[in-house]
Coordinates of C-alpha atoms in Angstrom, one line a residue:
Chain A
M120 CA -11.7 71.7 329.1
S121 CA -8.9 69.2 330.0
G122 CA -6.5 69.9 332.9
A123 CA -3.7 67.9 331.2
P124 CA -0.9 70.0 329.8
A125 CA -0.3 69.9 326.0
A126 CA 2.3 67.4 325.0
I127 CA 5.8 68.7 324.3
W128 CA 7.4 66.1 322.1
V129 CA 11.2 66.3 322.0
A130 CA 13.3 64.2 319.6
A131 CA 15.7 62.3 321.8
C132 CA 17.7 59.9 319.5
A133 CA 17.4 57.4 316.8
A134 CA 15.6 54.2 317.8
D135 CA 18.6 52.3 316.5
D136 CA 20.8 54.1 319.0
V137 CA 19.3 52.0 321.9
E138 CA 20.1 48.3 321.8
R139 CA 17.5 45.9 322.9
E140 CA 17.6 45.5 326.7
D141 CA 19.7 48.6 327.1
V142 CA 19.6 52.3 328.0
V143 CA 21.1 55.5 326.7
R144 CA 21.4 59.0 328.2
F145 CA 19.6 62.0 326.7
D146 CA 20.3 65.5 328.0
H147 CA 17.9 68.3 327.2
D148 CA 17.5 71.8 328.6
G149 CA 19.7 71.3 331.5
R150 CA 18.1 68.0 332.5
T151 CA 19.1 64.4 331.9
Y152 CA 16.8 61.5 330.9
A153 CA 17.2 57.8 330.2
I154 CA 15.8 56.1 327.2
Y155 CA 15.2 52.3 327.4
H156 CA 14.6 49.6 324.8
S157 CA 12.9 46.6 326.4
P158 CA 13.3 42.9 325.5
D159 CA 9.8 43.0 323.8
D160 CA 10.9 45.8 321.5
A161 CA 9.1 48.7 323.3
Y162 CA 10.7 52.0 324.3
Y163 CA 10.4 53.9 327.6
A164 CA 11.8 57.0 329.1
T165 CA 12.5 58.1 332.7
D166 CA 14.4 60.8 334.6
G167 CA 18.1 60.1 334.0
L168 CA 19.3 60.3 337.6
C169 CA 18.7 57.8 340.4
T170 CA 16.3 59.1 343.1
H171 CA 18.7 57.8 345.7
E172 CA 21.9 59.7 345.0
E173 CA 21.7 61.0 341.5
A174 CA 23.9 58.6 339.7
H175 CA 23.3 58.4 335.9
L176 CA 21.0 55.5 335.2
A177 CA 22.2 55.3 331.6
E178 CA 25.5 53.9 333.0
G179 CA 23.6 51.1 334.9
F180 CA 22.5 47.6 334.0
V181 CA 19.2 46.8 332.2
S182 CA 17.8 43.3 333.0
G183 CA 14.4 42.7 331.5
T184 CA 12.3 45.6 332.5
I185 CA 14.5 46.6 335.4
I186 CA 17.2 49.3 335.4
E187 CA 19.8 48.9 338.1
C188 CA 21.7 52.0 339.3
P189 CA 25.4 51.7 338.6
K190 CA 26.4 53.2 342.0
H191 CA 24.4 51.4 344.7
N192 CA 22.5 48.8 342.7
G193 CA 19.1 50.3 343.5
R194 CA 16.5 48.9 341.1
F195 CA 13.5 50.5 339.3
D196 CA 10.9 49.1 336.9
Y197 CA 11.6 51.6 334.0
R198 CA 8.1 51.0 332.6
T199 CA 6.4 52.4 335.7
G200 CA 9.2 54.1 337.5
E201 CA 8.5 52.0 340.6
A202 CA 11.4 51.7 343.1
K203 CA 12.0 48.0 343.9
G204 CA 13.5 48.4 347.4
A205 CA 16.4 49.7 349.4
P206 CA 18.5 51.7 348.8
V207 CA 16.0 53.3 346.4
C208 CA 12.8 54.4 348.1
V209 CA 11.4 57.1 345.8
N210 CA 9.9 56.2 342.4
L211 CA 11.4 57.4 339.2
K212 CA 9.5 59.9 337.0
I213 CA 8.5 58.4 333.7
Y214 CA 7.7 60.1 330.3
P215 CA 5.5 59.1 327.4
V216 CA 7.4 57.9 324.3
K217 CA 6.6 57.7 320.6
I218 CA 8.5 56.6 317.6
E219 CA 8.3 58.5 314.3
A220 CA 10.4 57.9 311.3
G221 CA 12.9 55.9 313.2
R222 CA 13.4 58.5 315.9
I223 CA 12.4 58.4 319.6
F224 CA 10.4 61.3 320.9
I225 CA 9.6 61.8 324.6
D226 CA 6.9 64.0 326.0
L227 CA 8.4 66.4 328.5
A228 CA 5.1 68.3 329.3
Chain B
M181 CA 57.5 71.6 356.2
A182 CA 55.1 71.4 359.1
V183 CA 53.8 68.0 360.0
E184 CA 50.1 67.7 360.7
S185 CA 50.1 65.7 364.0
R186 CA 46.5 66.3 365.0
A187 CA 44.1 63.4 364.4
R188 CA 41.1 64.1 362.3
D189 CA 37.5 63.6 363.5
Y190 CA 36.2 60.6 361.6
S191 CA 32.8 60.8 363.2
L192 CA 29.8 61.4 360.8
I193 CA 28.4 64.0 363.2
G194 CA 31.5 66.0 363.7
P195 CA 32.8 69.0 361.6
E196 CA 34.5 67.0 358.9
G197 CA 31.2 66.0 357.2
A198 CA 30.3 69.6 356.6
K199 CA 33.8 70.4 355.4
A200 CA 33.6 67.5 352.9
Q201 CA 30.3 68.9 351.6
E202 CA 31.8 72.4 351.3
K203 CA 34.7 71.0 349.3
G204 CA 32.3 69.1 347.0
L205 CA 33.6 65.7 348.1
A206 CA 30.2 64.4 349.2
G207 CA 28.1 62.6 346.6
A208 CA 30.6 63.7 344.0
A209 CA 31.4 62.2 340.6
W210 CA 34.3 59.7 340.7
Y211 CA 36.9 58.7 338.1
Q212 CA 36.0 55.7 336.1
S213 CA 38.3 53.9 333.6
P214 CA 36.9 54.2 330.1
I215 CA 35.2 50.9 329.0
P216 CA 33.0 50.6 325.8
R217 CA 29.3 50.3 326.8
K218 CA 29.0 46.9 325.0
Q219 CA 31.9 45.5 327.0
L220 CA 30.7 46.9 330.3
K221 CA 27.2 45.6 329.6
D222 CA 28.7 42.1 329.1
L223 CA 30.7 42.4 332.4
M224 CA 27.5 43.4 334.3
Q225 CA 25.6 40.3 333.2
R226 CA 24.1 38.3 336.1
S227 CA 24.1 34.6 336.6
D228 CA 23.0 32.3 339.3
G229 CA 25.5 29.6 338.4
P230 CA 28.8 30.7 340.0
A231 CA 27.2 31.8 343.2
L232 CA 25.1 28.7 343.5
R233 CA 28.2 26.6 343.1
D234 CA 30.3 28.6 345.5
T235 CA 27.5 28.8 348.1
A236 CA 26.9 25.0 347.9
I237 CA 30.6 24.4 348.5
W238 CA 30.6 27.0 351.3
I239 CA 27.6 25.5 353.1
A240 CA 28.9 21.9 352.6
A241 CA 32.3 22.9 354.0
L242 CA 30.6 24.6 357.0
A243 CA 28.4 21.6 357.6
L244 CA 31.4 19.2 357.3
S245 CA 33.8 21.1 359.5
G246 CA 31.2 22.0 362.0
S247 CA 30.1 18.4 362.3
A248 CA 33.7 17.2 362.6
A249 CA 34.4 19.9 365.3
A250 CA 31.3 18.8 367.3
W251 CA 32.2 15.1 366.9
L252 CA 35.8 15.7 368.0
W253 CA 34.7 18.0 370.9
G254 CA 36.7 17.2 374.0
T255 CA 39.8 16.2 372.0
W256 CA 42.6 18.3 370.6
W257 CA 41.5 17.2 367.1
C258 CA 38.6 19.6 367.3
V259 CA 41.0 22.5 367.1
P260 CA 41.8 22.2 363.4
A261 CA 38.1 21.5 362.7
F262 CA 37.1 24.7 364.5
F263 CA 39.8 26.6 362.8
V264 CA 38.3 25.7 359.4
Y265 CA 34.7 26.2 360.6
G266 CA 35.6 29.5 362.2
V267 CA 37.2 30.9 359.0
L268 CA 34.3 29.8 356.9
Y269 CA 31.8 31.2 359.4
G270 CA 33.5 34.4 360.7
S271 CA 35.6 35.4 357.7
S272 CA 34.0 34.1 354.5
S273 CA 30.7 35.6 355.6
D274 CA 32.3 39.0 355.1
S275 CA 32.5 38.8 351.4
R276 CA 29.1 37.0 351.2
W277 CA 27.2 39.7 352.9
H278 CA 29.0 42.2 350.8
E279 CA 28.4 40.7 347.4
C280 CA 24.8 39.7 348.2
G281 CA 24.2 43.2 349.7
H282 CA 25.0 44.6 346.3
R283 CA 22.5 42.0 344.9
T284 CA 25.0 41.1 342.2
A285 CA 26.2 37.7 343.3
F286 CA 23.1 35.8 342.1
K287 CA 20.8 36.8 339.3
T288 CA 17.8 35.8 341.4
R289 CA 17.0 38.5 343.9
W290 CA 15.7 36.2 346.7
M291 CA 18.9 34.2 346.6
N292 CA 20.9 37.3 347.2
D293 CA 18.6 38.2 350.1
V294 CA 18.8 34.8 351.7
V295 CA 22.6 34.6 351.7
Y296 CA 22.8 38.2 352.7
Q297 CA 20.7 37.6 355.8
L298 CA 22.6 34.5 356.8
A299 CA 26.1 36.0 356.2
C300 CA 25.1 39.2 358.1
F301 CA 24.2 37.1 361.1
M302 CA 27.4 35.2 360.9
I303 CA 29.6 38.3 360.9
L304 CA 27.3 40.2 363.3
R305 CA 26.5 43.0 360.9
E306 CA 22.9 44.0 361.2
P307 CA 21.5 43.8 357.6
T308 CA 19.6 47.0 357.4
V309 CA 22.2 49.1 359.1
W310 CA 25.0 47.7 356.9
R311 CA 23.0 48.0 353.7
W312 CA 22.8 51.7 354.2
S313 CA 26.2 52.0 355.7
H314 CA 27.7 50.3 352.7
A315 CA 25.7 52.5 350.3
R316 CA 27.3 55.5 351.9
H317 CA 30.7 53.9 351.7
H318 CA 30.3 53.6 348.0
T319 CA 29.0 57.2 347.6
D320 CA 31.8 58.7 349.7
T321 CA 34.6 56.1 349.8
I322 CA 37.3 57.2 352.4
I323 CA 35.9 60.7 352.6
V324 CA 36.5 61.7 356.2
G325 CA 33.3 62.7 358.0
R326 CA 31.1 60.9 355.4
D327 CA 32.2 57.3 355.1
P328 CA 31.1 55.1 358.1
E329 CA 33.3 52.3 357.0
I330 CA 36.8 53.7 357.3
A331 CA 38.5 50.7 358.9
V332 CA 41.8 52.3 359.6
P333 CA 41.6 56.0 360.6
R334 CA 44.8 58.0 360.9
P335 CA 46.8 57.7 363.0
A336 CA 46.2 54.0 363.0
Y337 CA 45.4 52.5 366.4
I338 CA 47.4 49.3 365.9
P339 CA 46.2 47.5 369.1
G340 CA 42.6 48.0 367.9
I341 CA 43.4 46.3 364.6
L342 CA 45.0 43.4 366.5
L343 CA 42.0 43.1 368.8
N344 CA 39.8 43.0 365.8
L345 CA 41.6 39.9 364.5
F346 CA 39.3 38.2 367.1
A347 CA 36.5 40.8 366.7
L348 CA 37.1 42.0 370.2
K349 CA 36.6 45.7 369.4
S350 CA 34.3 45.5 366.4
G351 CA 32.3 42.6 368.0
A352 CA 31.9 44.5 371.3
K353 CA 30.6 47.5 369.4
A354 CA 28.3 45.3 367.4
V355 CA 26.8 43.8 370.6
R356 CA 26.4 47.2 372.2
L357 CA 24.5 48.5 369.1
L358 CA 22.3 45.4 369.1
F359 CA 21.1 46.3 372.6
I360 CA 20.6 49.9 371.5
H361 CA 18.6 48.9 368.5
A362 CA 16.6 46.3 370.3
A363 CA 15.6 49.1 372.7
G364 CA 14.2 51.0 369.7
R365 CA 16.9 53.5 369.2
L366 CA 19.7 54.2 366.7
A367 CA 23.2 55.6 367.4
P368 CA 23.3 59.3 366.3
E369 CA 25.8 58.5 363.5
E370 CA 23.4 55.8 362.1
E371 CA 20.6 58.4 361.9
T372 CA 22.7 60.2 359.3
F373 CA 22.6 57.4 356.8
I374 CA 19.6 55.2 357.6
P375 CA 16.2 56.6 356.4
E376 CA 13.5 56.8 359.0
A377 CA 11.3 54.4 357.1
E378 CA 13.9 51.7 357.8
H379 CA 14.3 52.2 361.5
G380 CA 11.6 49.8 362.5
R381 CA 13.2 47.0 360.5
V382 CA 16.5 47.7 362.4
Y383 CA 14.8 47.3 365.8
V384 CA 13.0 44.0 364.8
V385 CA 16.2 42.3 363.4
A386 CA 18.2 43.3 366.5
R387 CA 15.6 41.7 368.7
I388 CA 15.7 38.5 366.5
Y389 CA 19.5 38.4 366.8
L390 CA 19.3 38.7 370.6
A391 CA 16.7 36.1 370.8
I392 CA 18.9 33.7 368.8
F393 CA 21.9 34.4 371.1
A394 CA 19.6 33.9 374.1
A395 CA 18.6 30.5 372.7
V396 CA 22.2 29.5 372.1
A397 CA 23.1 30.5 375.7
A398 CA 20.1 28.5 377.0
A399 CA 21.3 25.5 374.9
C400 CA 24.8 25.9 376.5
A401 CA 23.3 25.9 379.9
A402 CA 21.1 22.9 379.1
V403 CA 24.0 20.7 378.0
A404 CA 26.5 22.3 380.4
S405 CA 28.9 23.0 377.6
I406 CA 29.9 25.9 375.4
L407 CA 29.7 23.7 372.3
P408 CA 26.5 25.3 371.0
A409 CA 28.1 28.7 371.2
M410 CA 31.3 27.4 369.5
L411 CA 29.0 26.6 366.6
I412 CA 26.7 29.6 366.6
G413 CA 27.9 33.0 367.8
L414 CA 31.5 32.6 368.9
P415 CA 32.9 31.8 365.4
T416 CA 32.3 35.4 364.6
F417 CA 35.1 36.1 367.1
Y418 CA 37.5 33.2 366.8
G419 CA 37.1 32.9 363.1
G420 CA 37.0 36.5 362.0
W421 CA 40.8 37.1 361.7
L422 CA 41.0 36.4 358.0
A423 CA 38.3 39.0 357.2
V424 CA 40.5 41.5 359.0
V425 CA 43.6 40.4 357.1
F426 CA 41.7 40.8 353.9
G427 CA 39.8 43.9 354.9
V428 CA 42.8 46.0 356.0
T429 CA 44.3 45.7 352.5
Q430 CA 41.3 47.4 350.9
H431 CA 42.1 51.0 351.8
A432 CA 44.5 51.3 354.7
G433 CA 47.4 53.7 354.3
L434 CA 46.0 55.1 351.0
A435 CA 44.7 58.6 350.2
E436 CA 41.7 60.2 351.9
D437 CA 39.3 62.7 350.4
I438 CA 40.1 62.0 346.8
L439 CA 37.6 61.1 344.1
D440 CA 39.6 58.3 342.4
H441 CA 39.4 54.7 343.6
R442 CA 42.8 54.0 342.0
L443 CA 44.2 56.2 344.7
N444 CA 42.3 55.0 347.8
S445 CA 41.8 51.3 347.1
R446 CA 44.0 48.3 346.5
T447 CA 43.8 45.3 344.2
V448 CA 45.8 42.4 345.5
T449 CA 46.5 39.2 343.5
M450 CA 45.5 36.1 345.4
N451 CA 45.4 32.3 344.9
P452 CA 42.2 30.6 344.0
L453 CA 41.5 29.4 347.6
L454 CA 41.8 32.9 349.0
R455 CA 39.7 34.3 346.2
F456 CA 37.0 31.7 347.0
L457 CA 37.1 32.7 350.6
Y458 CA 37.1 36.4 349.7
W459 CA 34.8 36.1 346.7
N460 CA 37.2 38.1 344.5
M461 CA 37.0 41.2 346.7
N462 CA 40.7 41.4 346.3
Y463 CA 39.8 43.2 343.0
H464 CA 38.9 46.1 345.1
V465 CA 39.7 49.0 342.8
E466 CA 37.6 47.4 340.1
H467 CA 34.7 46.7 342.5
H468 CA 34.6 50.3 343.7
M469 CA 34.8 51.7 340.2
F470 CA 32.1 49.5 338.8
P471 CA 30.0 48.1 341.7
A472 CA 27.4 46.7 339.3
V473 CA 29.9 44.1 338.0
P474 CA 29.4 40.8 339.9
Y475 CA 32.2 39.1 341.8
H476 CA 32.6 36.3 339.3
A477 CA 33.3 38.9 336.5
L478 CA 35.9 40.9 338.4
P479 CA 38.9 39.1 337.1
R480 CA 37.7 39.9 333.5
L481 CA 37.1 43.5 334.5
H482 CA 40.6 43.7 336.0
A483 CA 42.0 42.6 332.7
V484 CA 40.1 45.3 330.9
V485 CA 41.1 48.2 333.1
K486 CA 44.5 47.2 334.4
S487 CA 46.4 49.4 332.0
D488 CA 44.6 52.4 333.5
C489 CA 45.2 51.4 337.1
P490 CA 48.2 51.0 339.4
P491 CA 49.8 47.6 339.2
P492 CA 48.1 45.1 341.5
Y493 CA 50.0 43.9 344.6
P494 CA 51.3 40.4 343.8
S495 CA 50.4 38.9 347.2
L496 CA 49.0 39.7 350.7
W497 CA 52.7 39.9 351.8
A498 CA 53.4 42.6 349.2
A499 CA 50.4 44.6 350.3
Y500 CA 51.4 44.4 354.0
A501 CA 55.0 45.2 353.2
E502 CA 53.5 48.6 352.2
I503 CA 50.7 48.9 354.7
V504 CA 52.6 48.2 357.9
P505 CA 55.3 50.9 357.3
A506 CA 52.7 53.3 356.1
L507 CA 50.6 52.9 359.3
L508 CA 53.6 53.2 361.5
R509 CA 54.6 56.4 359.7
Q510 CA 51.0 57.7 360.0
S511 CA 51.2 57.2 363.7
K512 CA 53.8 60.1 363.7
D513 CA 52.5 61.9 360.6
P514 CA 48.8 61.4 360.0
S515 CA 49.0 63.5 356.8
Y516 CA 51.2 60.8 355.2
C517 CA 49.7 58.4 352.7
V518 CA 50.9 56.0 350.0
R519 CA 50.7 57.6 346.6
R520 CA 50.9 55.1 343.7
M521 CA 49.7 57.0 340.7
P522 CA 51.1 60.6 341.1
G523 CA 50.0 61.4 337.5
A524 CA 46.4 60.5 338.1
V525 CA 43.9 63.4 337.9
A526 CA 41.4 62.7 340.6
G527 CA 37.8 63.4 339.9
S528 CA 38.1 63.7 336.1
R529 CA 35.7 61.6 334.1

């Protein structure tokens, strides 16, 4: 018996809604998420608020595989959630993503 | 109407911080002028080119004026050379640490970090302390009890501002903190905004700074002249006046405790030379509203949002024509502030 919880796939937005090397915001069930489209045409999802002071990352700047917080310029690798140095010290939670019929689903399990 | 004559407590460890939190002013959402995402994304694009060009000019001008000053040492001709060198060292470093602290000046991260470290030393702002201090300044801009960078508290202490033209107050405080940090301690206020994991870094850098100053003092003793200190260390003091002239315009006399940078910050139009020295920080409303936009894109950002902002001050003179009377009035009535957009709804997004 596996200890991993069953996936809970939630439709977030159309894949076309996220430009390449950009991010959009997705709110669901009282929480906010950020959906990314990388330069190599892959999609990723993270928590939507910066771990430093809760600014919305979807208002930030995507450069390659880095999302930069719009408020204090803290940077994360959105593929892994890794915080890349002050003023962000806590990693970002990431979520699995899949594309079906042109829509982006994220696993919120 | 009763006039509030009692000065507020601007300390981060006094009662005002808790009051700000109770009022929802700490870590709050701020007003932003609406900009289409595509346009904002374009404005946020990074580039090494402008900052490499500007930094090369800056370093070359420092080297040239510093060499001239040293060569002319002992004659009156060294005075204008030190004047130029001092402004480049003690004043232009202000905007350089600031922009590179945001890591937006260059696209390449290590370039931001190198110039940040150099400029922090020049203006005597310890890099780790000021990185965290400035993050708080952006979170809680001019929120009393929360913002550690309120340059002109009410009522304004005018002699203090004048002393700071030569960094006599701010520099003395910076030196005192260097010794505290080198001894392995932080000031109580600093503990409120610097995470514990960063404390060790503060102590190490403070010891490095003191070692550099000790080496400069030893060099002065060795050559029986203050020339080495005139080139390293003292320019922070004799050349810092322009940073104060620029810096006071940013927020002085404007509203406190309001979640709208249009009401607590100033944008001042300046000529290209001053904008080079100040790295476009005269677009201060725009910078606070969108700190991810690099300095070289601020004039374009200004053009995009200007219809939603108060008109910029046409010159430093125009800014001071408002600031000086406002500060004098605040000395009698600390509740007074300049209100430029009475119709603005603060905090709305």
